[in-house]
Amino acid sequence: MASSLATVAILSIGEMGLGIAKLLQTHEYHVITNLSDRSEWTHQRARSASIRLVPTDQELAVEADYILSIVPPRDALSTAKRIVNAVKGSTRKQDTPLYYIDLNAISPRSAGEIDDLFRSTPIRLIDGGIIGGAPTPPTETSPDGYKPSIVVSGPYTLENAPVSGPHLAQILKIKHISPSIGPASGLKMCFASTNKGFTAIAIQAFTTAHKLGVLSELQSHLKEYNPTIGNGAAKALVGMPPKAYRWVREMEEIADTMCEEGGFERDLFKGASEVFRFIAEETELGKEKTGDRKLGKTPGDVAKLAGEGMERRKLKTE
């Protein structure tokens, strides 16, 4: 197996990107990234995993066999444009195709816009979505580790990619579900609407209960009468703060999907977007970073801090 010959570029190295980078390195893939416009925190993440940094997108485009785009949804299109410009300005040889696997939480329409962008280039687009959390390595209690599901669609497949394609698909647990651009992104949107939409509801319910002074009663009733929902809400609330800023645009992309593909109004998920914007921009929870958590480690703390944010908002409007 010559999988070590495949070079995979990951843009960017957030929690998911880092997990996938480590998984690929375990299987001898060469992982690179360009972090020239990223924070020191992201640089530290990349260095911690021995990911090689390249100074420009042009160099990244020359070296990579595959580019995995895993960025906040708001940056999906601009990241694709970066790579188009990089390929145009690079010295990449044309004998080996460059595959761009867009794994961002975007609507089918947004995926189509990226497809349109790539049509006049030699880049081969694969539409994709990640369902589940970041990969984790094997442990004593979990000897197989954990991998999310990666669904992809479009006319190009990794099974036919010339450099380690089938092996890469196996390692990343990739499932090709359609020959069209859009279905993979759409499936991601439908799945995310159920769990992240639920998180937005939990934020409102727990924050309002806290402000009413009945949070402990809400939690005890959930434990007795609906423990599945109660446990799910607790887990969702604690895991949400560092990701809230990403989910603002993701809820808007879900709203577009439900409207354009399902025929529904956008109001429901536009409202969820506003909930996450409030958390990200108007509460102390918005300062949290994955791997360096200080606040919001319990559902009660999340509700308390969200409630304080609401009080500050109220004072501003009075």
Short mmCIF file of C-alpha atoms in Angstrom, two decimals:
data_model
loop_
_atom_site.label_atom_id
_atom_site.label_comp_id
_atom_site.label_asym_id
_atom_site.label_seq_id
_atom_site.Cartn_x
_atom_site.Cartn_y
_atom_site.Cartn_z
CA MET A 1 0.00 0.00 0.00
CA ALA A 2 1.51 3.28 -1.12
CA SER A 3 -0.93 5.41 0.86
CA SER A 4 1.98 7.44 2.24
CA LEU A 5 2.36 8.90 -1.26
CA ALA A 6 -1.00 10.69 -0.96
CA THR A 7 -0.83 14.23 0.39
CA VAL A 8 -3.99 15.55 2.00
CA ALA A 9 -4.42 19.25 2.68
CA ILE A 10 -6.90 20.20 5.39
CA LEU A 11 -8.45 23.66 5.58
CA SER A 12 -8.67 24.38 8.44
CA ILE A 13 -7.42 22.79 11.66
CA GLY A 14 -10.38 23.13 13.99
CA GLU A 15 -11.60 20.33 16.24
CA MET A 16 -12.86 18.23 13.32
CA GLY A 17 -9.93 19.05 11.05
CA LEU A 18 -7.46 18.11 13.76
CA GLY A 19 -9.21 14.81 14.44
CA ILE A 20 -9.22 13.87 10.76
CA ALA A 21 -5.59 14.95 10.38
CA LYS A 22 -4.52 12.65 13.22
CA LEU A 23 -6.54 9.78 11.77
CA LEU A 24 -4.87 10.21 8.39
CA GLN A 25 -1.40 10.45 9.93
CA THR A 26 -2.02 7.19 11.77
CA HIS A 27 -2.42 5.58 8.36
CA GLU A 28 0.73 7.22 6.93
CA TYR A 29 -0.91 9.99 4.95
CA HIS A 30 1.04 13.20 4.57
CA VAL A 31 -1.07 16.06 5.98
CA ILE A 32 -0.43 19.72 5.17
CA THR A 33 -2.24 23.01 5.69
CA ASN A 34 -1.86 26.74 5.13
CA LEU A 35 -2.58 28.77 8.26
CA SER A 36 -1.21 32.11 7.12
CA ASP A 37 -4.48 33.88 7.98
CA ARG A 38 -5.38 31.88 11.08
CA SER A 39 -5.04 32.55 14.81
CA GLU A 40 -2.13 31.52 17.01
CA TRP A 41 -4.50 29.07 18.68
CA THR A 42 -4.97 27.27 15.35
CA HIS A 43 -1.21 27.32 14.72
CA GLN A 44 -0.68 25.64 18.09
CA ARG A 45 -3.21 22.96 17.22
CA ALA A 46 -1.43 22.19 13.95
CA ARG A 47 1.99 22.08 15.59
CA SER A 48 0.68 19.77 18.33
CA ALA A 49 -0.19 17.23 15.65
CA SER A 50 2.99 17.73 13.59
CA ILE A 51 0.98 18.93 10.60
CA ARG A 52 3.31 20.54 8.08
CA LEU A 53 2.54 24.17 7.35
CA VAL A 54 2.98 25.52 3.84
CA PRO A 55 3.29 29.29 3.38
CA THR A 56 0.85 29.81 0.49
CA ASP A 57 -2.26 28.36 -1.10
CA GLN A 58 -0.28 28.01 -4.34
CA GLU A 59 2.21 25.66 -2.68
CA LEU A 60 -0.65 23.77 -1.07
CA ALA A 61 -2.34 23.33 -4.46
CA VAL A 62 0.90 22.05 -6.00
CA GLU A 63 1.56 19.46 -3.29
CA ALA A 64 -1.90 18.17 -2.44
CA ASP A 65 -3.66 15.21 -4.02
CA TYR A 66 -6.78 15.98 -1.99
CA ILE A 67 -8.04 19.10 -0.24
CA LEU A 68 -10.54 18.65 2.57
CA SER A 69 -12.44 21.87 3.25
CA ILE A 70 -13.67 21.84 6.86
CA VAL A 71 -14.27 25.48 7.73
CA PRO A 72 -17.10 27.44 9.38
CA PRO A 73 -20.07 27.48 6.95
CA ARG A 74 -19.68 31.23 6.42
CA ASP A 75 -16.21 30.59 4.94
CA ALA A 76 -17.07 27.69 2.62
CA LEU A 77 -17.43 29.70 -0.60
CA SER A 78 -14.49 32.03 0.08
CA THR A 79 -12.26 29.03 0.82
CA ALA A 80 -13.25 27.45 -2.50
CA LYS A 81 -12.44 30.73 -4.27
CA ARG A 82 -9.03 30.75 -2.58
CA ILE A 83 -8.22 27.36 -4.04
CA VAL A 84 -9.45 28.31 -7.52
CA ASN A 85 -7.15 31.34 -7.46
CA ALA A 86 -4.31 29.24 -6.06
CA VAL A 87 -4.59 26.64 -8.82
CA LYS A 88 -4.61 29.37 -11.46
CA GLY A 89 -1.45 30.85 -10.00
CA SER A 90 0.37 27.61 -9.27
CA THR A 91 2.81 25.41 -11.18
CA ARG A 92 0.79 22.26 -10.53
CA LYS A 93 1.26 19.55 -13.13
CA GLN A 94 -1.90 18.38 -14.84
CA ASP A 95 -1.10 14.66 -14.97
CA THR A 96 -2.70 14.03 -11.55
CA PRO A 97 -6.11 15.54 -10.74
CA LEU A 98 -6.69 17.63 -7.63
CA TYR A 99 -9.73 16.52 -5.65
CA TYR A 100 -11.54 19.11 -3.51
CA ILE A 101 -13.79 17.44 -0.93
CA ASP A 102 -16.13 20.04 0.51
CA LEU A 103 -17.17 18.78 3.95
CA ASN A 104 -18.79 21.97 5.17
CA ALA A 105 -22.23 22.35 6.73
CA ILE A 106 -23.86 24.10 3.77
CA SER A 107 -27.08 23.85 1.79
CA PRO A 108 -27.40 22.06 -1.55
CA ARG A 109 -27.67 25.50 -3.20
CA SER A 110 -24.37 26.60 -1.65
CA ALA A 111 -22.79 23.34 -2.81
CA GLY A 112 -24.05 24.15 -6.30
CA GLU A 113 -22.42 27.57 -6.16
CA ILE A 114 -19.08 25.94 -5.37
CA ASP A 115 -19.64 23.47 -8.21
CA ASP A 116 -20.23 26.38 -10.60
CA LEU A 117 -17.01 27.98 -9.36
CA PHE A 118 -14.98 24.87 -10.19
CA ARG A 119 -16.48 24.12 -13.61
CA SER A 120 -13.84 26.08 -15.53
CA THR A 121 -10.96 24.58 -13.52
CA PRO A 122 -9.20 21.20 -13.43
CA ILE A 123 -10.36 20.72 -9.82
CA ARG A 124 -12.63 17.73 -9.20
CA LEU A 125 -15.31 18.61 -6.64
CA ILE A 126 -16.79 16.07 -4.28
CA ASP A 127 -19.77 17.33 -2.28
CA GLY A 128 -19.77 16.03 1.27
CA GLY A 129 -20.97 16.26 4.83
CA ILE A 130 -19.70 15.01 8.17
CA ILE A 131 -22.28 13.40 10.45
CA GLY A 132 -21.01 12.90 13.98
CA GLY A 133 -18.15 14.21 16.08
CA ALA A 134 -14.43 14.37 15.43
CA PRO A 135 -12.53 11.06 15.11
CA THR A 136 -10.88 9.72 18.25
CA PRO A 137 -8.08 7.13 18.49
CA PRO A 138 -8.53 3.63 19.92
CA THR A 139 -8.53 3.26 23.69
CA GLU A 140 -8.82 0.36 26.13
CA THR A 141 -12.55 0.93 26.44
CA SER A 142 -12.99 1.66 22.72
CA PRO A 143 -10.47 -0.51 20.84
CA ASP A 144 -11.75 0.62 17.44
CA GLY A 145 -11.79 4.31 18.30
CA TYR A 146 -14.50 6.47 16.76
CA LYS A 147 -15.10 7.74 13.25
CA PRO A 148 -17.95 9.95 12.07
CA SER A 149 -19.87 9.12 8.93
CA ILE A 150 -18.77 11.09 5.89
CA VAL A 151 -21.34 11.10 3.11
CA VAL A 152 -20.39 12.36 -0.34
CA SER A 153 -22.05 12.88 -3.69
CA GLY A 154 -21.23 14.08 -7.18
CA PRO A 155 -19.88 12.68 -10.44
CA TYR A 156 -16.40 12.01 -9.03
CA THR A 157 -15.66 9.27 -6.52
CA LEU A 158 -12.63 8.38 -4.42
CA GLU A 159 -12.96 4.79 -5.59
CA ASN A 160 -11.75 5.99 -8.99
CA ALA A 161 -9.15 8.47 -7.71
CA PRO A 162 -5.64 7.51 -8.85
CA VAL A 163 -3.68 8.19 -5.63
CA SER A 164 -4.82 6.01 -2.72
CA GLY A 165 -8.46 6.91 -3.41
CA PRO A 166 -10.18 3.67 -2.32
CA HIS A 167 -7.95 3.42 0.75
CA LEU A 168 -8.67 7.03 1.71
CA ALA A 169 -12.41 6.39 1.37
CA GLN A 170 -12.12 3.38 3.65
CA ILE A 171 -10.04 5.17 6.30
CA LEU A 172 -12.39 8.17 6.40
CA LYS A 173 -15.54 5.99 6.38
CA ILE A 174 -16.80 7.70 3.24
CA LYS A 175 -20.06 6.63 1.61
CA HIS A 176 -20.97 7.87 -1.87
CA ILE A 177 -24.75 8.35 -2.00
CA SER A 178 -25.51 10.09 -5.30
CA PRO A 179 -23.94 11.06 -8.64
CA SER A 180 -25.25 14.63 -8.21
CA ILE A 181 -23.85 17.62 -6.35
CA GLY A 182 -26.14 18.54 -3.43
CA PRO A 183 -27.58 15.38 -1.87
CA ALA A 184 -24.66 14.89 0.53
CA SER A 185 -24.88 18.47 1.78
CA GLY A 186 -28.66 18.11 2.01
CA LEU A 187 -28.41 14.97 4.12
CA LYS A 188 -26.01 16.77 6.46
CA MET A 189 -28.49 19.65 6.78
CA CYS A 190 -31.39 17.33 7.57
CA PHE A 191 -29.39 15.49 10.21
CA ALA A 192 -28.00 18.67 11.79
CA SER A 193 -31.48 20.18 11.98
CA THR A 194 -32.51 17.49 14.45
CA ASN A 195 -29.61 17.69 16.91
CA LYS A 196 -28.50 21.34 16.66
CA GLY A 197 -32.07 22.54 16.35
CA PHE A 198 -32.76 20.60 19.54
CA THR A 199 -29.79 22.34 21.17
CA ALA A 200 -31.31 25.75 20.38
CA ILE A 201 -34.56 24.63 22.04
CA ALA A 202 -32.63 23.37 25.09
CA ILE A 203 -30.84 26.73 25.42
CA GLN A 204 -34.15 28.57 25.53
CA ALA A 205 -35.81 26.07 27.86
CA PHE A 206 -32.98 25.87 30.41
CA THR A 207 -32.27 29.62 30.34
CA THR A 208 -35.92 30.51 30.82
CA ALA A 209 -36.26 27.95 33.63
CA HIS A 210 -33.21 29.46 35.32
CA LYS A 211 -34.68 32.96 35.12
CA LEU A 212 -37.95 31.63 36.56
CA GLY A 213 -36.08 29.92 39.39
CA VAL A 214 -37.30 26.45 38.38
CA LEU A 215 -34.27 24.99 36.63
CA SER A 216 -33.72 22.25 39.22
CA GLU A 217 -37.40 21.32 38.94
CA LEU A 218 -37.12 21.15 35.15
CA GLN A 219 -34.08 18.90 35.42
CA SER A 220 -35.72 16.60 37.99
CA HIS A 221 -38.87 16.28 35.90
CA LEU A 222 -36.85 15.51 32.78
CA LYS A 223 -34.92 12.88 34.73
CA GLU A 224 -38.14 11.23 35.91
CA TYR A 225 -40.43 11.62 32.91
CA ASN A 226 -38.15 11.98 29.90
CA PRO A 227 -34.59 10.94 30.76
CA THR A 228 -33.55 10.53 27.13
CA ILE A 229 -34.38 14.16 26.36
CA GLY A 230 -32.93 15.33 29.67
CA ASN A 231 -29.61 13.59 29.15
CA GLY A 232 -29.44 14.72 25.54
CA ALA A 233 -30.15 18.33 26.50
CA ALA A 234 -27.48 18.30 29.21
CA LYS A 235 -24.85 16.93 26.85
CA ALA A 236 -25.83 19.33 24.06
CA LEU A 237 -25.73 22.41 26.28
CA VAL A 238 -22.28 21.64 27.68
CA GLY A 239 -20.79 20.87 24.27
CA MET A 240 -22.31 23.86 22.48
CA PRO A 241 -20.45 27.04 23.65
CA PRO A 242 -17.23 26.79 21.57
CA LYS A 243 -19.24 25.90 18.47
CA ALA A 244 -22.04 28.46 18.71
CA TYR A 245 -20.36 30.92 16.34
CA ARG A 246 -20.15 28.24 13.62
CA TRP A 247 -23.77 27.26 14.05
CA VAL A 248 -25.09 30.77 13.34
CA ARG A 249 -24.53 30.37 9.60
CA GLU A 250 -25.22 26.63 9.70
CA MET A 251 -28.77 27.32 10.92
CA GLU A 252 -29.22 29.77 8.04
CA GLU A 253 -28.00 27.11 5.60
CA ILE A 254 -30.49 24.66 7.14
CA ALA A 255 -33.25 27.28 6.79
CA ASP A 256 -32.39 27.61 3.10
CA THR A 257 -32.41 23.84 2.66
CA MET A 258 -35.76 23.36 4.35
CA CYS A 259 -37.25 26.19 2.28
CA GLU A 260 -35.73 25.45 -1.12
CA GLU A 261 -35.80 21.66 -0.96
CA GLY A 262 -38.64 20.98 1.48
CA GLY A 263 -40.97 23.90 0.82
CA PHE A 264 -41.07 25.13 4.42
CA GLU A 265 -40.68 28.66 5.75
CA ARG A 266 -37.26 29.80 6.94
CA ASP A 267 -38.53 31.17 10.26
CA LEU A 268 -37.83 28.15 12.48
CA PHE A 269 -34.13 27.87 11.77
CA LYS A 270 -33.64 31.61 11.36
CA GLY A 271 -34.76 31.72 14.99
CA ALA A 272 -32.29 29.00 15.93
CA SER A 273 -29.55 30.99 14.20
CA GLU A 274 -30.38 33.99 16.37
CA VAL A 275 -30.13 31.84 19.51
CA PHE A 276 -26.59 30.79 18.61
CA ARG A 277 -25.66 34.34 17.59
CA PHE A 278 -26.80 35.52 21.02
CA ILE A 279 -24.66 32.88 22.75
CA ALA A 280 -21.62 33.65 20.58
CA GLU A 281 -21.80 37.44 20.72
CA GLU A 282 -23.70 38.43 23.86
CA THR A 283 -22.58 35.97 26.53
CA GLU A 284 -19.32 34.93 28.14
CA LEU A 285 -19.90 31.47 26.67
CA GLY A 286 -18.94 32.85 23.26
CA LYS A 287 -15.31 33.14 24.39
CA GLU A 288 -14.94 29.40 25.00
CA LYS A 289 -12.55 27.30 22.93
CA THR A 290 -12.53 23.55 22.43
CA GLY A 291 -9.69 22.06 24.45
CA ASP A 292 -9.50 25.08 26.75
CA ARG A 293 -12.89 25.12 28.44
CA LYS A 294 -13.42 27.38 31.45
CA LEU A 295 -17.13 28.19 31.50
CA GLY A 296 -20.35 26.35 30.72
CA LYS A 297 -19.19 22.99 31.98
CA THR A 298 -22.63 22.16 33.40
CA PRO A 299 -26.14 22.79 32.05
CA GLY A 300 -26.81 25.04 35.03
CA ASP A 301 -23.76 27.19 34.28
CA VAL A 302 -24.81 27.52 30.63
CA ALA A 303 -28.29 28.60 31.70
CA LYS A 304 -26.89 31.06 34.26
CA LEU A 305 -24.49 32.71 31.80
CA ALA A 306 -27.13 32.86 29.08
CA GLY A 307 -29.51 34.43 31.57
CA GLU A 308 -26.90 37.05 32.47
CA GLY A 309 -26.52 37.83 28.78
CA MET A 310 -30.26 38.34 28.51
CA GLU A 311 -30.18 40.74 31.48
CA ARG A 312 -27.44 42.80 29.82
CA ARG A 313 -29.48 42.91 26.62
CA LYS A 314 -32.53 44.06 28.58
CA LEU A 315 -30.58 46.87 30.24
CA LYS A 316 -29.34 48.09 26.86
CA THR A 317 -32.88 48.38 25.51
CA GLU A 318 -34.36 50.16 28.54
#
